[in-house]
Tab-separated table of C-alpha atoms (C1' of nucleotides) in Angstrom:
chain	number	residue	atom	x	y	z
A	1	UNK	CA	-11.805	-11.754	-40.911
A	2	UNK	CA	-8.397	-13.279	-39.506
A	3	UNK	CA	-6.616	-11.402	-36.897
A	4	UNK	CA	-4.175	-8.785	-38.511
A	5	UNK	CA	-0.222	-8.489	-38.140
A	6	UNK	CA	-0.248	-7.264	-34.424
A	7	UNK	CA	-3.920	-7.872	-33.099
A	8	UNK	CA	-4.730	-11.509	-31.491
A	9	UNK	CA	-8.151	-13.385	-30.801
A	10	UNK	CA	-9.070	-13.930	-26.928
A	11	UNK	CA	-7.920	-17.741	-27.814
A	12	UNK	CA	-4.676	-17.022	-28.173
A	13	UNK	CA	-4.500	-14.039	-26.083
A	14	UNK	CA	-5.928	-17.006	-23.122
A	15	UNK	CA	-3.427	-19.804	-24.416
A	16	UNK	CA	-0.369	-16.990	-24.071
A	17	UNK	CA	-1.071	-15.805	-20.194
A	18	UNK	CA	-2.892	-18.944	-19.270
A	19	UNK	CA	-6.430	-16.768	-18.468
A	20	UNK	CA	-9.567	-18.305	-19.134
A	21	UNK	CA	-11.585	-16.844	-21.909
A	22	UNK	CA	-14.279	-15.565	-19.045
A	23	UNK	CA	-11.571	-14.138	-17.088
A	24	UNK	CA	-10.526	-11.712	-20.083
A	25	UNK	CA	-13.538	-10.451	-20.730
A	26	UNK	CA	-14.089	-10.004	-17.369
A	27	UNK	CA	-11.069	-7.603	-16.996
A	28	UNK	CA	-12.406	-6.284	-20.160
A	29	UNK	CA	-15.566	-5.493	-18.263
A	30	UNK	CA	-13.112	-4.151	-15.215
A	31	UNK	CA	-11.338	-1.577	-18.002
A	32	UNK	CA	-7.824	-3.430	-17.307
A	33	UNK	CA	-7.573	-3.910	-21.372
A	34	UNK	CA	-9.739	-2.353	-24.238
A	35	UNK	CA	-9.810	-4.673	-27.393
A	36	UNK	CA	-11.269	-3.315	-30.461
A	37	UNK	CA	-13.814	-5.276	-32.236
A	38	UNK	CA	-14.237	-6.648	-35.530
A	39	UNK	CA	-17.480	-5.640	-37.517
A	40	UNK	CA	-18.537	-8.915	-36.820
A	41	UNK	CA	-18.217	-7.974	-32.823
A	42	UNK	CA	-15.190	-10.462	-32.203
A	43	UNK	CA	-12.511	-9.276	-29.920
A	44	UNK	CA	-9.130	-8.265	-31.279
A	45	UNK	CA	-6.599	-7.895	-28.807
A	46	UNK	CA	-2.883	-6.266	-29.273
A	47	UNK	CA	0.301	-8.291	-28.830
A	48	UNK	CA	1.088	-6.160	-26.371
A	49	UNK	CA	-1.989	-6.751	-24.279
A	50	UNK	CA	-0.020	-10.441	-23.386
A	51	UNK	CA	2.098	-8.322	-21.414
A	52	UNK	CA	-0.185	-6.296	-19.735
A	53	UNK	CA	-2.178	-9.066	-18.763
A	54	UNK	CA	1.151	-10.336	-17.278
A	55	UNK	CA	1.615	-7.530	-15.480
A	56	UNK	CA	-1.663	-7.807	-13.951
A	57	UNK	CA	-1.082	-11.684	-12.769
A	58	UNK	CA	1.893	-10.128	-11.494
A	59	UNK	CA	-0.056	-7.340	-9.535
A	60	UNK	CA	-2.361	-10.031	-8.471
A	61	UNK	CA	0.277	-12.173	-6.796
A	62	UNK	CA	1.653	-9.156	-4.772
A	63	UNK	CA	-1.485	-8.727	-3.529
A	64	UNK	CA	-3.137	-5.899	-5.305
A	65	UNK	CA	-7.007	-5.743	-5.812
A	66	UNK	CA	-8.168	-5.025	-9.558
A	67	UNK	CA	-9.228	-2.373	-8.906
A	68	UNK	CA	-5.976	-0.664	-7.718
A	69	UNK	CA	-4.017	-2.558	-10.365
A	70	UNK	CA	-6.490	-0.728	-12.928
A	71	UNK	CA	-5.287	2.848	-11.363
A	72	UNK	CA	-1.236	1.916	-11.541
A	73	UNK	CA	-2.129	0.891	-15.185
A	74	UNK	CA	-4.083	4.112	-16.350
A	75	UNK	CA	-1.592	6.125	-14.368
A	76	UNK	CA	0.345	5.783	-16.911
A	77	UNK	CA	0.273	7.820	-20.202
A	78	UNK	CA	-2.305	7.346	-22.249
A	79	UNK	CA	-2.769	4.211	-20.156
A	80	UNK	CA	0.388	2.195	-21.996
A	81	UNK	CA	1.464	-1.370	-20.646
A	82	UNK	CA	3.937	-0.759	-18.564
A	83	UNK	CA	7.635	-1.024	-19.959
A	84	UNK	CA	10.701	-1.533	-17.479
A	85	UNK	CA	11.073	2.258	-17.032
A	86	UNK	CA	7.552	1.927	-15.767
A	87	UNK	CA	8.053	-0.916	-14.364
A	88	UNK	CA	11.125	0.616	-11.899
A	89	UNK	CA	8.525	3.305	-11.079
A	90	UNK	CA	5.980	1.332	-10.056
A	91	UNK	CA	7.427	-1.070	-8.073
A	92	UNK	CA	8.644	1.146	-5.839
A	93	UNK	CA	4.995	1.746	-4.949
A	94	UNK	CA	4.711	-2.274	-5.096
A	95	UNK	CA	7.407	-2.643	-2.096
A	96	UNK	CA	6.231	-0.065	-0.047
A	97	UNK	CA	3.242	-1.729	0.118
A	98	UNK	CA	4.648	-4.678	0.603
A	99	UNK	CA	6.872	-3.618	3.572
A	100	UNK	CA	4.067	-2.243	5.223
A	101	UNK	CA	2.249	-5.511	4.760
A	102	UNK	CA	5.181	-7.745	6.276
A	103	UNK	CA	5.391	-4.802	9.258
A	104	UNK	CA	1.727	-5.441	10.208
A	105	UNK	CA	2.512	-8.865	10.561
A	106	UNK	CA	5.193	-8.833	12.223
A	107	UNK	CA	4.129	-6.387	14.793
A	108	UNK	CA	0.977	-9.006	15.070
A	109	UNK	CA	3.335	-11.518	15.804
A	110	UNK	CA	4.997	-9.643	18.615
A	111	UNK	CA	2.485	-9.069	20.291
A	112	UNK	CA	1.238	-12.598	20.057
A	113	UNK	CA	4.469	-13.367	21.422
A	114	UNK	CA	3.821	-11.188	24.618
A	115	UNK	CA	0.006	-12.545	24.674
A	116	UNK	CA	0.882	-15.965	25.448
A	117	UNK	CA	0.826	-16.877	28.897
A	118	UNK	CA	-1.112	-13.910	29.988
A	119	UNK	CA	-4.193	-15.497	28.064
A	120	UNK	CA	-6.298	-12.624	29.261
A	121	UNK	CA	-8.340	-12.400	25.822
A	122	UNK	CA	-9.837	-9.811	27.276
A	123	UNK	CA	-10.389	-6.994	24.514
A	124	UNK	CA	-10.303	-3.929	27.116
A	125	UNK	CA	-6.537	-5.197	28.089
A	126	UNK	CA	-5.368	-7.489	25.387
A	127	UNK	CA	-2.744	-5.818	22.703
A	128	UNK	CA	-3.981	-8.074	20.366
A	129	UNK	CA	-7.125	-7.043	20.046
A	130	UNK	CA	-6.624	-3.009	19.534
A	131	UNK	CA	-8.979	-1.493	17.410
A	132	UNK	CA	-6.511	1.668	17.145
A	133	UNK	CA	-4.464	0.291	14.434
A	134	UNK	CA	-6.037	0.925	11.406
A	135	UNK	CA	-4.904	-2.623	10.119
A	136	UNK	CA	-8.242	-4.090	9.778
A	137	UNK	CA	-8.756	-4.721	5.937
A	138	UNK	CA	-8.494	-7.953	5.935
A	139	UNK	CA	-11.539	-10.199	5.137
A	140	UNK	CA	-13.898	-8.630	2.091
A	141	UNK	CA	-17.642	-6.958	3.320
A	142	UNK	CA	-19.158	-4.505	5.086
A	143	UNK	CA	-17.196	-4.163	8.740
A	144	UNK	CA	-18.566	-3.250	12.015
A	145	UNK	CA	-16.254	-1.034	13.659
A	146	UNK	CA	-15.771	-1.009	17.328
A	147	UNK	CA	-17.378	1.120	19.820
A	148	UNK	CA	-15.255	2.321	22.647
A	149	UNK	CA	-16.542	-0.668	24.920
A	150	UNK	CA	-15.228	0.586	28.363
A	151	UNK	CA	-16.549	-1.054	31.745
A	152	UNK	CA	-14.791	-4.284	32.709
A	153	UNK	CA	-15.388	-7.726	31.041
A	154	UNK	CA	-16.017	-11.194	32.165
B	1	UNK	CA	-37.977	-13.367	31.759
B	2	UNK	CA	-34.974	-11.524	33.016
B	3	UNK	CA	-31.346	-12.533	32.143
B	4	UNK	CA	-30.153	-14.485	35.029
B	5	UNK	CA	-26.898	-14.301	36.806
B	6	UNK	CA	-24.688	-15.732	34.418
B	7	UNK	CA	-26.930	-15.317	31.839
B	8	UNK	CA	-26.657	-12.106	29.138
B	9	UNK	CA	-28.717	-10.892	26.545
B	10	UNK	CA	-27.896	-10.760	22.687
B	11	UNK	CA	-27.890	-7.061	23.089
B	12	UNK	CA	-24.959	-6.818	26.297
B	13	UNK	CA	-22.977	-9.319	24.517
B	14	UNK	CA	-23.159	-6.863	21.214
B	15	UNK	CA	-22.311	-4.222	23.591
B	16	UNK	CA	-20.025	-6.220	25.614
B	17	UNK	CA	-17.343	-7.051	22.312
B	18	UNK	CA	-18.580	-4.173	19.531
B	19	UNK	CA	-20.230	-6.731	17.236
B	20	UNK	CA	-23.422	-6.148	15.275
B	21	UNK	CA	-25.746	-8.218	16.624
B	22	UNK	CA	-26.607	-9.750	13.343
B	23	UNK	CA	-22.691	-10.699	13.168
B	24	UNK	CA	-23.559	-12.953	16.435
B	25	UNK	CA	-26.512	-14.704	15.245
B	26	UNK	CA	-23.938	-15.488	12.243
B	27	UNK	CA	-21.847	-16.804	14.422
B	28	UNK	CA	-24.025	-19.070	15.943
B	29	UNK	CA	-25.376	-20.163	12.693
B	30	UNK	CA	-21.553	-20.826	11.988
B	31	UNK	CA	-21.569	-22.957	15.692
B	32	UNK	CA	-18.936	-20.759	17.151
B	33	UNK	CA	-21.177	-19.910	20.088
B	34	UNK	CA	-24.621	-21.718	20.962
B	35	UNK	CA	-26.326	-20.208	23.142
B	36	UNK	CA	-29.523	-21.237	24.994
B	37	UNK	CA	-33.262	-19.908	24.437
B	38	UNK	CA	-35.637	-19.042	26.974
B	39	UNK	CA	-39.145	-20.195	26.686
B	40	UNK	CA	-40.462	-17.467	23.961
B	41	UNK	CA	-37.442	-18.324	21.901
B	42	UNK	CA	-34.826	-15.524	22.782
B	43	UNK	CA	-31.076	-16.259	23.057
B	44	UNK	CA	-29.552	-16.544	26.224
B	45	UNK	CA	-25.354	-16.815	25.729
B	46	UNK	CA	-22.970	-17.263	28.739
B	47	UNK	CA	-20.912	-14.849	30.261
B	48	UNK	CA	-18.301	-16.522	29.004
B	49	UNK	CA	-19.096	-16.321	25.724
B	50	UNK	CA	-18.193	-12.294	25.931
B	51	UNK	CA	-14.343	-13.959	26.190
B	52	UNK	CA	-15.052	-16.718	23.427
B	53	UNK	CA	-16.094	-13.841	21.195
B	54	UNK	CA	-13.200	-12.090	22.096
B	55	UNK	CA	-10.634	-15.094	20.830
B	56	UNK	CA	-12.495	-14.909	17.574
B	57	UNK	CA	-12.081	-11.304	16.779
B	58	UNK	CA	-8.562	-12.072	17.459
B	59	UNK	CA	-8.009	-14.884	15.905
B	60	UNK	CA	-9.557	-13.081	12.800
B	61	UNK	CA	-7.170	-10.036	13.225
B	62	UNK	CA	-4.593	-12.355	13.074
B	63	UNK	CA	-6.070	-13.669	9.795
B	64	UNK	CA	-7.938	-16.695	10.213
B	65	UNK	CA	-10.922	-17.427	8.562
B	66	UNK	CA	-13.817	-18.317	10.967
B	67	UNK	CA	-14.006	-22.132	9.788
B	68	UNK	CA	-10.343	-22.489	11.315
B	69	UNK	CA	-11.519	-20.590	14.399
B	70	UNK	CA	-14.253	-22.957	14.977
B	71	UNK	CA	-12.011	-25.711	14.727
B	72	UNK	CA	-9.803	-24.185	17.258
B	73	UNK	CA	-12.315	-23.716	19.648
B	74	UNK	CA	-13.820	-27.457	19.024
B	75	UNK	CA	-10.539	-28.807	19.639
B	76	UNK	CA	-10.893	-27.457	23.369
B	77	UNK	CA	-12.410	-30.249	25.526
B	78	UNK	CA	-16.031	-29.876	25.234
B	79	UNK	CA	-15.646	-26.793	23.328
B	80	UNK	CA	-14.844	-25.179	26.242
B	81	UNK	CA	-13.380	-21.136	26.032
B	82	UNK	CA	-10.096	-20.865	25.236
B	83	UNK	CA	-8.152	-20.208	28.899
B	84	UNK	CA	-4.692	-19.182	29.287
B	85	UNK	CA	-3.291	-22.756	29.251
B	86	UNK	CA	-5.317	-23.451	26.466
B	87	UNK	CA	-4.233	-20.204	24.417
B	88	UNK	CA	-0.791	-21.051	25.016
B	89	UNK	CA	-1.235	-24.495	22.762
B	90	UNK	CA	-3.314	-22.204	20.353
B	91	UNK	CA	-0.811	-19.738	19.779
B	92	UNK	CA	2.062	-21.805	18.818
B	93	UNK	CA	-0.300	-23.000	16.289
B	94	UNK	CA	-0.675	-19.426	15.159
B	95	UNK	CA	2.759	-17.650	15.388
B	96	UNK	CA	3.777	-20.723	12.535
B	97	UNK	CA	0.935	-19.897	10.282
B	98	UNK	CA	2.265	-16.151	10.695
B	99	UNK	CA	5.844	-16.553	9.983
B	100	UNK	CA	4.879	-18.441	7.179
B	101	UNK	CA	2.640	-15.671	6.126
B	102	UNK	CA	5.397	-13.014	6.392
B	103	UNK	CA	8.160	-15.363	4.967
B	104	UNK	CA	6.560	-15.628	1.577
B	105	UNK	CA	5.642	-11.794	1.388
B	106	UNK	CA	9.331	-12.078	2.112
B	107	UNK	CA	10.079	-13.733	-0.752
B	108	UNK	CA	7.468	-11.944	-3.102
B	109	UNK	CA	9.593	-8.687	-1.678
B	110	UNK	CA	13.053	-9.958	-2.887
B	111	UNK	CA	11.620	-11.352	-6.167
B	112	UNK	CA	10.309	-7.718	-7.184
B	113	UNK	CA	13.415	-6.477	-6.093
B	114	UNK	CA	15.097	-8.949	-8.125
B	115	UNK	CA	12.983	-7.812	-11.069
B	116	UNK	CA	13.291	-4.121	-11.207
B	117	UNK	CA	14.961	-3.135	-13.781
B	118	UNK	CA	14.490	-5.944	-15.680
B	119	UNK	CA	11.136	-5.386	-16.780
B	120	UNK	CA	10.781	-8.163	-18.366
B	121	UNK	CA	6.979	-8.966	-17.646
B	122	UNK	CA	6.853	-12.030	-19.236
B	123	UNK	CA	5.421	-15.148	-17.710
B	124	UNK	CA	8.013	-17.994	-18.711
B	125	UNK	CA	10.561	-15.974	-17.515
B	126	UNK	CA	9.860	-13.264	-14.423
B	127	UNK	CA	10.324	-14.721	-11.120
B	128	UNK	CA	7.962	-13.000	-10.007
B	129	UNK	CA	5.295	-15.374	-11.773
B	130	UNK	CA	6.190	-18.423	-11.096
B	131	UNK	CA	3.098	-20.866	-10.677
B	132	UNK	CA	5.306	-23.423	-9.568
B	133	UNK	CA	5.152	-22.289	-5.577
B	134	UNK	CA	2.234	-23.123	-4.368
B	135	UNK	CA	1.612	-20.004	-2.792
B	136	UNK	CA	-1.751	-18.630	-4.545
B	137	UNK	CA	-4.344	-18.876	-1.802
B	138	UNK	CA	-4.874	-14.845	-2.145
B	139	UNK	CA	-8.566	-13.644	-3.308
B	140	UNK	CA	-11.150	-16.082	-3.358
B	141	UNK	CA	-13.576	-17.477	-5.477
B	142	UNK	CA	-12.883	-20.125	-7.809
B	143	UNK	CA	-9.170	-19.912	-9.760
B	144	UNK	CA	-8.028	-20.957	-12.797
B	145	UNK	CA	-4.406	-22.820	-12.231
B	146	UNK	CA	-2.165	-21.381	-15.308
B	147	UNK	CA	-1.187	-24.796	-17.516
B	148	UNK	CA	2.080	-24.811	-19.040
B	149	UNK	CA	2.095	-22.256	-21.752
B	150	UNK	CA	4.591	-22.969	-23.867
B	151	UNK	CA	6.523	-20.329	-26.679
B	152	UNK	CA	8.100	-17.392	-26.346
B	153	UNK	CA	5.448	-14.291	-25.264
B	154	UNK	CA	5.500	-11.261	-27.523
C	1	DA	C1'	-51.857	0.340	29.842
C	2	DT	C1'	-49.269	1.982	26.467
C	3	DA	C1'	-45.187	3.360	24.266
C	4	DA	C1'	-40.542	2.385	23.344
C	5	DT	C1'	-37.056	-0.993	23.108
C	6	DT	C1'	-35.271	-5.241	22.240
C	7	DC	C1'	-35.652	-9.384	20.250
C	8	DC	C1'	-37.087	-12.902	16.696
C	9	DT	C1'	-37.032	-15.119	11.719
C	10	DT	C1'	-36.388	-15.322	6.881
C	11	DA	C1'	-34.788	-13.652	2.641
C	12	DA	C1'	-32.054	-11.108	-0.064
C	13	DG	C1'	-28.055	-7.953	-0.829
C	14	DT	C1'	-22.857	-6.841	-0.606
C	15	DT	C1'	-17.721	-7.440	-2.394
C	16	DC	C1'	-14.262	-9.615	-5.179
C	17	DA	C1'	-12.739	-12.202	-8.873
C	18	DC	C1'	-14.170	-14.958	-11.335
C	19	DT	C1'	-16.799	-19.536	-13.427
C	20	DT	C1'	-20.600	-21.992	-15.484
C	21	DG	C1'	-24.400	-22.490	-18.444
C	22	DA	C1'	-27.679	-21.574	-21.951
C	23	DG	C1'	-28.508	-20.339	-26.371
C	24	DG	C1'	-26.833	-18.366	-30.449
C	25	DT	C1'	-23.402	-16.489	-34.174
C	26	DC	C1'	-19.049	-16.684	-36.852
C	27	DA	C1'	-15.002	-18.531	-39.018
C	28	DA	C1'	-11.587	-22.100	-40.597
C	29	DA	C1'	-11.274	-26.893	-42.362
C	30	DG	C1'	-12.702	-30.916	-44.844
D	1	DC	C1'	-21.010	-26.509	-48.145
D	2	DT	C1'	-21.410	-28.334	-44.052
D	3	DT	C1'	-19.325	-29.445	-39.816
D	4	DT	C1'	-16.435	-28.277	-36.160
D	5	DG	C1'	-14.514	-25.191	-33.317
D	6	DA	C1'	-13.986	-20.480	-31.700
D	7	DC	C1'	-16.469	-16.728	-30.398
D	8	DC	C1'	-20.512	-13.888	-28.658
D	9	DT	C1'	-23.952	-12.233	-24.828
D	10	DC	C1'	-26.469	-12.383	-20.906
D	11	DA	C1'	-27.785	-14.390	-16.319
D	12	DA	C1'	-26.820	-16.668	-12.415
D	13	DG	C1'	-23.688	-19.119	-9.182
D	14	DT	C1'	-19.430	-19.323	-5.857
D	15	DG	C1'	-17.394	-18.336	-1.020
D	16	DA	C1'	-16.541	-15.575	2.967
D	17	DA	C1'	-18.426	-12.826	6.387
D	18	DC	C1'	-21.509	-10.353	7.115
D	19	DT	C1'	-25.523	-6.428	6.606
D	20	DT	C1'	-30.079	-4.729	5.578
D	21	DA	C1'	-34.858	-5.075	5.257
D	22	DA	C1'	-39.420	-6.637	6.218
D	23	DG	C1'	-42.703	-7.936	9.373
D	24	DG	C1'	-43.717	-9.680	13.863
D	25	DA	C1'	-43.451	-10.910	18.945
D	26	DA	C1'	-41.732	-10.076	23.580
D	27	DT	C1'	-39.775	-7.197	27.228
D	28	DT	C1'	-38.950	-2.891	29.697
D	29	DA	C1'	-40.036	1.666	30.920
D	30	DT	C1'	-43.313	5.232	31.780
DNA sequence: ATAATTCCTTAAGTTCACTTGAGGTCAAAG
DNA sequence: CTTTGACCTCAAGTGAACTTAAGGAATTAT
């Protein structure tokens, strides 16, 4: 059965966005696209799942986690790739993000700036170390969260 | 056998910096703190390790992963914890990785503005994905590096 | 002396975004 | 019609930074 007029094979849905094969069906597996299948139980893609796919990369670079990529896309009506009128509303989502990510560091690096010299690394005093901000999502796992350690250290 | 003076259990140095005290036999497997053992084989860390513990939470606010941190602190003369001279060196080391860290999300930011509106989503010709700038060090695991797809997309 | 903590080790589980491998089926080309 | 290549499905591995659990041993408090 070849592939019809609009519907691809993983091959050349993989040779148009560069993904590997595994990494399709793997986003398959994450519901970020939906291929029908043949009777034969071969995947048959839509042309237009090249862009979504792009899209995704896209999302990827920015920084999003599937996971939240998979809610902008189904967010969308009837969960459509995203087409530039989309594509204006989303992205305003995308820089706000973004903003607050460049913020955070920046803010970090202040306060690095006005940590050195006073080396105290001591986390009762030090700005750096403020468990307040609720900036910690860095690193992937379970986290411990800090106590409030009082009493004096070193 | 009590702690002695400038001797402190696992458990006050948990309490002492709000890790888990599974987290601190980690890092010791990891060789970012090596503490002694008393004669029935429990760990006995410095005081001084309450501060070196304290540089590595920062240093992994700030982003770090803890193989970098370890190499920080090794760099000290006989791995000594980091004092304020010695953060001083550090943190020029840091406040470039930073700025570089905040100048490409930067650049990601006035890519996507760039690209809204255009909505273009395709991968030969958004800005946006470019796999020329080598700037894909986000998520981990094993990556696939895109090849040079050819042809026009959709 | 006994109960309650604290501590120990080792092994396996967690998350994310995939890859790799084994073993088998299906389709396009010679 | 057979070979080659594309495709399929599991299952398990990767790396970072830990956690959780199981099953003991040692220390501290009563």
């Amino acid at each position: 059965m070849p592939p019809r007029r609009n519907e691809i094979t993983i091959g050349a849905l993989a040779a148009r966005t560069g993904l590997a094969h595994s990494a399709i069906r793997y986003y398959e597996e994450e519901g970020l696209v939906q291929p029908e299948r043949t009777a034969t139980g071969q995947r048959r893609f839509l042309r237009s799942d090249i862009r979504r796919l792009s899209f995704v990369m896209i999302a990827q670079k920015l920084g999003f986690p599937l996971a939240r990529i998979r809610k902008l896309l189904t967010a969308l009506p009837d969960g459509r790739t995203p087409n530039a009128r989309d594509w204006a509303k989303i992205s305003a989502e995308i820089r706000s993000d973004l903003d607050a990510r460049i913020a955070e560091l920046e803010a970090l690096r202040d306060k690095l700036d006005g940590c050195v010299g006073c080396g105290c690394l001591s986390l009762d005093k030090c700005a750096l170390y403020n468990p307040d901000d609720s900036a910690r999502k860095l690193g992937n796992g379970p986290r411990y969260l800090m106590g409030d350690s009082s009493a004096d250290i070193d």
